[in-house]
Amino acid sequence: LTVKILIKNADIITCNASNDVIKNDFLGIKDGYIDFIDTREEALKGFDADKIIDARNKLVMPGLVNAHTHSGMTILRNFANDLALEEWLFNNVFPVEAKLTPEDIYWGTLLGIAEMIKSGTTTFADMYLHMEQVAKAVFEAGIRANLCRSPLKDGDGSVEDSIRCFDYFREWNNGANGRIKVYIEVHSVYLFDEDTLRTSAKVAKELNTGIHIHVQETVKECEDSIKKYGMSPAEICCETGIFDVPVIAAHCVHLSERDMDIIKNKGVNVIHNPTSNLKLGSGIAKINEMLDLGINVALGTDGAASNNNLNMMEEMHIASILHKGVHRNPLLMDAPGVLKMATLNGAKALGFEGEIGAIEKGMKADIILIDTDKPHLCPINDAVAAVVYSAQGSDVDTVIIDGVVVMEKGELKTIDEEKVKFMVRETAKKCCS
Ligand SMILES: [Zn+2]
């Protein structure tokens, strides 16, 4: 079954190598891939679209990549606020999470996916509990995701059971028409020990896959690591083989020069989560130094309990203005650079390089349309600046993932939004009070 979608009158932010913004174009999608981008009417000959989308008064751009989140944590949205990370995580989050059933996680994840699609995210990296439920939700919702599985048993921080990683990998890696990739979860060096770090690295190498981990989020994490291992988290990750495979490293807020060298030399992908780092009072990562060193930096929201939303439009805005202000330098984190962090760099970090992150012929069709017929987006003047500085998540009008329309005119096509909200409210009543 061939499915062809034609987008006409399209002003396209391509996010290609030369950052082209193309005006008044035709964009053809065939069998999940971008088939052509052309201004000439002749290009349509023989295309015979099943569906035509008029992009007048809209911006067409690649879907955003939320490179670090815990989508099921939507259940804990606004639950424990104004606390430091350790108090927040160990004494508030973990006790609630212990009460969550697999089914609760399924509904919480669907709510997170609904929120992400509605604000323009088409791919995300997720780390959470009961990941078989997360895979099910991703499969059904039609979104793209990098999912990770811990080799430790749920609810038992020390017992290792790497068989579950192999089973999960076999079941889901490259599943859902290639929309799902499976990595190994290494939550952090504080929840793992030297043995389980080494085992995790071995499992990832055996499966020829990557690792998703939190790295040096707080000063306390770094101090505790020195006490526990005699090394910083980055150093012990290097020592135990964690950094020998593709790595999604969330936060990296407190890096010494040596840590930064390790991350650069090992090709570790750093995920910047500015809102979560600010809200938990963790600090501000040295993103500009990392970018100058050539480290791949992508952008993430982190979970809804420390943000408290999964809105990548907001994350781009904050990432851009935060570093300008802190360094008193408006030239830092320019709009095209920040948009690249939220698209191409995210695709690279999550193992989808060359497949998504830009609008180019032959790429998979993960595309969003922004409704610009709004006072706060009038006039456009500069399309990329409009997206990074003026647009809101709620301006996202239509979302296409893997060539399938999953949202049209603000309405989700693959998720029963009302039912999902009802189910999560019930879970919150049960677990968060
Ligand atoms: Zn996190």
Coordinates of C-alpha atoms and ligand atoms in Angstrom, one line a residue:
L1 CA 0.0 0.0 0.0
T2 CA 1.6 3.2 -1.2
V3 CA 0.7 6.3 0.8
K4 CA 1.4 9.7 -0.8
I5 CA 1.1 13.0 1.0
L6 CA 1.6 16.3 -0.8
I7 CA 2.2 19.5 1.2
K8 CA 1.7 22.6 -0.9
N9 CA 2.4 26.3 -0.4
A10 CA 5.1 25.3 2.0
D11 CA 7.7 27.6 3.6
I12 CA 10.2 25.1 4.7
I13 CA 12.9 25.4 7.4
T14 CA 15.0 22.5 6.2
C15 CA 17.7 22.3 8.9
N16 CA 20.0 21.0 6.1
A17 CA 23.8 21.6 6.1
S18 CA 23.3 25.1 4.7
N19 CA 20.3 26.0 6.9
D20 CA 18.2 26.7 3.8
V21 CA 14.7 28.2 4.3
I22 CA 12.8 27.5 1.1
K23 CA 9.7 29.5 0.2
N24 CA 6.4 28.4 -1.5
D25 CA 7.4 24.9 -2.2
F26 CA 5.8 21.5 -2.9
L27 CA 6.9 18.7 -0.6
G28 CA 6.0 15.1 -1.5
I29 CA 6.0 12.2 0.9
K30 CA 5.9 8.6 -0.3
D31 CA 5.9 5.5 1.8
G32 CA 7.3 7.3 4.9
Y33 CA 10.1 9.1 3.1
I34 CA 10.5 12.6 1.7
D35 CA 10.2 12.0 -2.1
F36 CA 10.7 15.5 -3.5
I37 CA 11.0 19.1 -2.6
D38 CA 10.4 21.3 -5.5
T39 CA 9.0 24.8 -6.4
R40 CA 7.8 23.7 -9.9
E41 CA 4.3 22.4 -10.6
E42 CA 5.8 19.8 -13.0
A43 CA 7.3 18.0 -10.1
L44 CA 3.8 16.8 -9.2
K45 CA 3.3 15.0 -12.5
G46 CA 2.4 11.3 -11.8
F47 CA 2.5 11.8 -8.0
D48 CA -1.2 11.4 -7.5
A49 CA -1.4 12.3 -3.8
D50 CA -3.7 10.5 -1.4
K51 CA -3.8 13.5 0.8
I52 CA -3.0 17.2 0.2
I53 CA -2.1 19.5 3.1
D54 CA -2.2 23.3 2.4
A55 CA 0.6 24.9 4.3
R56 CA -0.4 28.5 3.6
N57 CA 0.2 30.6 6.8
K58 CA 2.3 27.8 8.2
L59 CA 5.9 26.9 8.6
V60 CA 7.0 23.4 7.7
M61 CA 10.0 22.0 9.6
P62 CA 11.6 18.8 10.9
G63 CA 9.9 17.3 14.0
L64 CA 11.8 18.1 17.2
V65 CA 13.9 15.5 19.1
N66 CA 13.4 15.4 22.9
A67 CA 16.7 13.7 23.7
H68 CA 16.2 13.0 27.3
T69 CA 13.0 12.4 29.2
H70 CA 11.0 10.0 31.4
S71 CA 7.7 10.3 29.7
G72 CA 5.7 8.3 32.3
M73 CA 6.7 10.8 34.9
T74 CA 3.7 12.9 33.7
I75 CA 1.9 11.2 36.5
L76 CA 4.1 13.1 39.0
R77 CA 3.7 16.5 37.3
N78 CA 3.7 19.3 39.9
F79 CA 3.9 16.7 42.6
A80 CA 7.1 17.6 44.6
N81 CA 8.4 21.1 43.9
D82 CA 11.1 23.5 45.1
L83 CA 13.4 20.8 46.4
A84 CA 17.0 19.8 45.7
L85 CA 17.6 16.8 43.5
E86 CA 18.4 14.3 46.2
E87 CA 15.5 15.2 48.5
W88 CA 13.2 15.4 45.4
L89 CA 14.3 12.0 44.0
F90 CA 14.9 9.7 47.0
N91 CA 12.3 11.0 49.4
N92 CA 9.5 12.1 47.0
V93 CA 9.8 10.6 43.6
F94 CA 11.0 7.0 44.3
P95 CA 8.3 6.3 47.0
V96 CA 5.5 7.3 44.5
E97 CA 7.1 5.3 41.7
A98 CA 7.2 2.2 43.8
K99 CA 3.4 2.3 43.8
L100 CA 3.0 2.6 40.0
T101 CA 1.7 -0.5 38.2
P102 CA 2.8 -1.4 34.6
E103 CA -0.6 -0.1 33.5
D104 CA -0.1 3.2 35.2
I105 CA 3.1 3.6 33.3
Y106 CA 1.4 2.8 30.0
W107 CA -1.2 5.6 30.5
G108 CA 1.4 8.1 31.9
T109 CA 3.6 7.4 28.8
L110 CA 0.7 7.9 26.4
L111 CA 0.0 11.2 28.1
G112 CA 3.7 12.3 27.7
I113 CA 3.6 11.3 24.1
A114 CA 0.3 13.2 23.5
E115 CA 1.9 16.3 25.1
M116 CA 5.1 15.9 23.0
I117 CA 3.3 15.4 19.7
K118 CA 1.0 18.4 20.4
S119 CA 4.1 20.6 21.0
G120 CA 6.1 19.3 17.9
T121 CA 8.2 16.5 19.2
T122 CA 8.4 13.5 16.8
T123 CA 11.2 11.5 18.5
F124 CA 12.2 11.1 22.1
A125 CA 14.7 9.2 24.3
D126 CA 13.0 7.6 27.2
M127 CA 14.3 6.1 30.4
Y128 CA 11.8 4.7 32.9
L129 CA 10.2 1.7 34.6
H130 CA 8.3 -1.0 32.9
M131 CA 9.7 -0.2 29.5
E132 CA 7.6 -2.9 27.8
Q133 CA 4.7 -0.6 28.5
V134 CA 6.6 2.3 27.1
A135 CA 7.3 0.4 23.9
K136 CA 3.6 -0.6 23.6
A137 CA 2.6 3.1 23.9
V138 CA 5.2 4.2 21.3
F139 CA 4.1 1.5 19.0
E140 CA 0.5 2.5 19.2
A141 CA 1.0 6.2 19.1
G142 CA 3.2 6.1 16.0
I143 CA 6.0 8.2 17.5
R144 CA 9.7 7.5 17.1
A145 CA 11.8 6.7 20.2
N146 CA 15.0 5.5 21.7
L147 CA 14.1 3.3 24.6
C148 CA 16.4 1.8 27.2
R149 CA 16.2 -1.1 29.5
S150 CA 18.1 -1.4 32.8
P151 CA 20.0 -4.6 33.6
L152 CA 18.9 -4.2 37.2
K153 CA 15.7 -5.6 38.5
D154 CA 12.9 -3.0 39.0
G155 CA 12.7 -2.0 42.6
D156 CA 16.0 -3.7 43.5
G157 CA 19.0 -1.4 43.0
S158 CA 21.6 -4.1 43.1
V159 CA 20.4 -7.4 41.6
E160 CA 21.6 -7.7 38.1
D161 CA 19.5 -9.5 35.5
S162 CA 20.9 -8.7 32.1
I163 CA 18.7 -11.4 30.4
R164 CA 15.9 -8.9 30.4
C165 CA 18.0 -6.5 28.3
F166 CA 18.6 -9.2 25.7
D167 CA 14.9 -10.1 25.6
Y168 CA 13.7 -6.5 25.4
F169 CA 16.3 -5.7 22.7
R170 CA 15.2 -8.7 20.6
E171 CA 11.6 -7.8 20.9
W172 CA 11.8 -4.1 20.2
N173 CA 15.0 -2.9 18.6
N174 CA 14.2 -1.7 15.0
G175 CA 10.6 -2.5 15.8
A176 CA 7.5 -0.5 14.7
N177 CA 8.9 -0.1 11.1
G178 CA 12.3 1.0 12.5
R179 CA 10.7 3.7 14.8
I180 CA 12.1 2.1 17.9
K181 CA 15.8 1.8 18.9
V182 CA 16.8 0.0 22.1
Y183 CA 19.7 1.1 24.3
I184 CA 20.8 -0.1 27.7
E185 CA 19.8 2.0 30.7
V186 CA 22.5 2.9 33.2
H187 CA 20.6 5.3 35.4
S188 CA 23.7 6.8 37.0
V189 CA 26.9 5.9 38.7
Y190 CA 25.1 6.5 42.0
L191 CA 22.4 3.9 41.5
F192 CA 24.9 1.4 39.9
D193 CA 28.2 0.1 41.3
E194 CA 31.4 -0.9 39.6
D195 CA 30.3 -4.4 38.8
T196 CA 27.0 -3.5 37.3
L197 CA 28.6 -0.7 35.3
R198 CA 31.0 -3.2 33.8
T199 CA 28.2 -5.7 33.1
S200 CA 26.1 -3.0 31.4
A201 CA 28.9 -2.0 29.2
K202 CA 29.4 -5.7 28.3
V203 CA 25.7 -6.2 27.5
A204 CA 25.7 -3.0 25.3
K205 CA 28.8 -4.2 23.4
E206 CA 27.3 -7.7 22.9
L207 CA 24.1 -6.2 21.5
N208 CA 26.1 -3.7 19.5
T209 CA 24.0 -0.9 20.9
G210 CA 24.3 2.2 23.1
I211 CA 23.8 3.4 26.7
H212 CA 21.5 6.1 28.1
I213 CA 22.8 7.5 31.4
H214 CA 22.6 10.6 33.7
V215 CA 26.1 12.1 34.1
Q216 CA 27.3 14.8 36.6
E217 CA 24.0 16.5 37.1
T218 CA 24.8 17.9 40.6
V219 CA 27.9 18.7 42.7
K220 CA 26.8 16.1 45.2
E221 CA 26.9 13.4 42.5
C222 CA 30.5 14.3 41.7
E223 CA 31.6 14.4 45.3
D224 CA 29.9 11.0 46.1
S225 CA 31.5 9.4 43.0
I226 CA 35.0 10.5 44.3
K227 CA 34.1 8.9 47.6
K228 CA 32.7 5.7 46.1
Y229 CA 35.1 5.1 43.2
G230 CA 38.0 7.6 43.7
M231 CA 37.0 9.0 40.3
S232 CA 34.5 11.4 38.8
P233 CA 31.4 9.9 37.1
A234 CA 32.9 10.5 33.6
E235 CA 36.1 8.9 34.7
I236 CA 34.5 5.7 36.1
C237 CA 32.3 5.5 33.0
C238 CA 35.5 5.6 30.9
E239 CA 37.2 3.1 33.1
T240 CA 34.3 0.6 33.1
G241 CA 33.7 0.7 29.3
I242 CA 30.4 2.6 29.5
F243 CA 31.8 5.2 27.2
D244 CA 33.1 2.7 24.6
V245 CA 29.6 2.5 23.0
P246 CA 27.3 5.3 21.7
V247 CA 26.2 7.2 24.8
I248 CA 23.3 9.5 25.5
A249 CA 24.6 11.4 28.5
A250 CA 22.0 13.6 30.2
H251 CA 22.9 16.8 32.0
C252 CA 26.8 17.0 32.2
V253 CA 26.4 20.1 34.3
H254 CA 29.5 19.9 36.4
L255 CA 32.4 18.8 34.2
S256 CA 36.1 19.3 35.0
E257 CA 38.4 20.0 32.1
R258 CA 39.5 16.4 32.3
D259 CA 35.8 15.2 32.3
M260 CA 35.2 17.3 29.2
D261 CA 38.2 15.8 27.4
I262 CA 37.0 12.3 28.1
I263 CA 33.5 13.2 26.8
K264 CA 35.0 14.7 23.7
N265 CA 37.5 11.9 23.0
K266 CA 34.9 9.2 23.6
G267 CA 32.3 10.9 21.3
V268 CA 29.7 11.0 24.1
N269 CA 26.5 12.8 23.1
V270 CA 25.6 15.4 25.8
I271 CA 21.9 16.2 26.4
H272 CA 21.3 19.7 27.7
N273 CA 18.2 19.9 30.0
P274 CA 18.3 23.6 31.0
T275 CA 14.8 23.8 32.6
S276 CA 15.3 20.8 34.8
N277 CA 18.8 21.9 35.8
L278 CA 17.4 25.4 36.7
K279 CA 14.3 24.1 38.5
L280 CA 16.3 21.6 40.7
G281 CA 18.9 24.2 41.3
S282 CA 21.6 21.9 39.9
G283 CA 23.4 24.5 37.9
I284 CA 24.1 25.5 34.3
A285 CA 26.1 23.3 32.0
K286 CA 29.0 24.7 30.0
I287 CA 27.3 24.2 26.7
N288 CA 29.3 26.7 24.7
E289 CA 32.6 25.2 25.8
M290 CA 31.3 21.8 24.7
L291 CA 30.1 23.1 21.4
D292 CA 33.5 24.8 20.8
L293 CA 35.2 21.5 21.5
G294 CA 33.0 19.8 18.8
I295 CA 31.0 17.7 21.3
N296 CA 27.5 16.8 19.9
V297 CA 25.0 18.6 22.2
A298 CA 21.3 17.9 21.9
L299 CA 18.3 19.2 23.9
G300 CA 15.9 17.5 26.3
T301 CA 13.1 18.4 28.7
D302 CA 13.8 15.7 31.3
G303 CA 10.7 14.3 33.1
A304 CA 7.6 16.3 33.7
A305 CA 8.2 16.2 37.5
S306 CA 11.3 18.4 37.2
N307 CA 10.4 20.8 34.3
N308 CA 7.2 20.6 34.6
N309 CA 6.2 20.0 31.0
L310 CA 7.6 18.2 27.9
N311 CA 7.5 21.2 25.6
M312 CA 10.6 21.4 23.3
M313 CA 9.6 24.8 22.0
E314 CA 10.0 26.2 25.5
E315 CA 13.2 24.3 26.0
M316 CA 14.8 25.8 22.8
H317 CA 13.8 29.3 24.0
I318 CA 15.3 28.8 27.5
A319 CA 18.5 27.2 26.1
S320 CA 19.1 30.1 23.8
I321 CA 18.5 33.0 26.2
L322 CA 20.0 31.3 29.3
H323 CA 23.6 31.2 28.0
K324 CA 23.4 34.6 26.4
G325 CA 22.4 36.1 29.7
V326 CA 24.9 34.1 31.9
H327 CA 27.8 35.0 29.7
R328 CA 26.6 38.5 28.8
N329 CA 27.0 37.6 25.2
P330 CA 24.1 37.8 22.8
L331 CA 26.1 36.1 20.1
L332 CA 26.0 32.7 21.9
M333 CA 23.4 30.0 21.1
D334 CA 22.0 31.7 18.0
A335 CA 18.6 30.5 16.8
P336 CA 19.9 28.2 13.9
G337 CA 22.3 26.6 16.4
V338 CA 19.6 25.9 19.0
L339 CA 17.2 24.6 16.4
K340 CA 20.0 22.3 15.2
M341 CA 20.4 21.0 18.8
A342 CA 16.7 20.2 18.9
T343 CA 16.7 18.4 15.5
L344 CA 19.9 17.1 13.8
N345 CA 22.0 16.9 16.9
G346 CA 19.2 15.0 18.7
A347 CA 18.8 12.6 15.8
K348 CA 22.6 11.9 16.0
A349 CA 22.5 11.5 19.8
L350 CA 19.7 8.9 19.6
G351 CA 21.2 6.8 16.8
F352 CA 18.9 8.1 14.0
E353 CA 21.6 10.1 12.2
G354 CA 20.9 10.3 8.4
E355 CA 17.3 9.1 8.9
I356 CA 15.7 12.2 10.5
G357 CA 16.5 15.7 11.8
A358 CA 16.3 17.6 8.5
I359 CA 13.9 18.0 5.5
E360 CA 15.8 16.6 2.6
K361 CA 14.9 14.1 -0.2
G362 CA 15.4 10.6 1.0
M363 CA 15.0 11.4 4.7
K364 CA 12.2 9.8 6.7
A365 CA 9.1 12.0 6.8
D366 CA 9.0 13.4 10.4
I367 CA 7.6 16.8 9.8
I368 CA 5.6 19.4 11.7
L369 CA 3.6 22.4 10.6
I370 CA 3.5 25.5 12.8
D371 CA 0.4 27.7 12.5
T372 CA 1.8 31.2 12.0
D373 CA -1.5 33.0 11.7
K374 CA -1.2 34.3 15.3
P375 CA -0.5 37.8 16.7
H376 CA 2.8 36.6 18.4
L377 CA 4.1 35.2 15.1
C378 CA 3.2 38.2 13.0
P379 CA 5.2 39.2 11.0
I380 CA 7.6 36.3 10.5
N381 CA 10.7 38.3 9.2
D382 CA 13.0 35.4 10.1
A383 CA 11.5 32.0 10.2
V384 CA 14.1 30.3 12.4
A385 CA 14.0 33.1 14.9
A386 CA 10.2 32.9 14.9
V387 CA 10.4 29.3 15.9
V388 CA 13.0 29.6 18.6
Y389 CA 12.0 33.0 20.1
S390 CA 8.3 33.5 19.5
A391 CA 6.5 30.2 18.8
Q392 CA 4.7 28.3 21.5
G393 CA 4.2 24.5 21.7
S394 CA 0.5 25.1 21.1
D395 CA 1.2 26.7 17.7
V396 CA 2.0 23.2 16.3
D397 CA -0.9 22.4 14.0
T398 CA -0.1 19.2 12.1
V399 CA 2.4 16.4 12.8
I400 CA 3.6 13.7 10.5
I401 CA 5.8 10.9 11.8
D402 CA 7.2 8.1 9.5
G403 CA 5.0 9.5 6.8
V404 CA 1.8 9.1 8.8
V405 CA -0.3 12.1 10.0
V406 CA -0.6 11.6 13.8
M407 CA -2.0 15.1 14.4
E408 CA -4.1 17.3 12.2
K409 CA -5.3 20.8 13.0
G410 CA -4.4 20.2 16.6
E411 CA -6.3 16.9 16.9
L412 CA -4.5 13.7 17.8
K413 CA -5.2 10.8 15.4
T414 CA -3.6 7.9 17.2
I415 CA -4.3 8.7 20.9
D416 CA -7.6 9.1 22.7
E417 CA -6.6 12.2 24.6
E418 CA -9.6 12.4 26.8
K419 CA -9.3 8.8 28.0
V420 CA -5.6 9.2 28.6
K421 CA -6.1 12.3 30.7
F422 CA -8.8 10.6 32.7
M423 CA -6.7 7.5 33.4
V424 CA -3.7 9.6 34.5
R425 CA -5.8 11.7 36.8
E426 CA -7.1 8.5 38.5
T427 CA -3.5 7.2 38.9
A428 CA -2.4 10.6 40.4
K429 CA -5.3 10.5 42.9
K430 CA -4.2 7.0 44.0
C431 CA -0.4 7.5 44.1
C432 CA 0.5 11.1 44.6
S433 CA -1.7 12.1 47.6
Ligands
ZN1 ZN 16.6 12.4 33.7

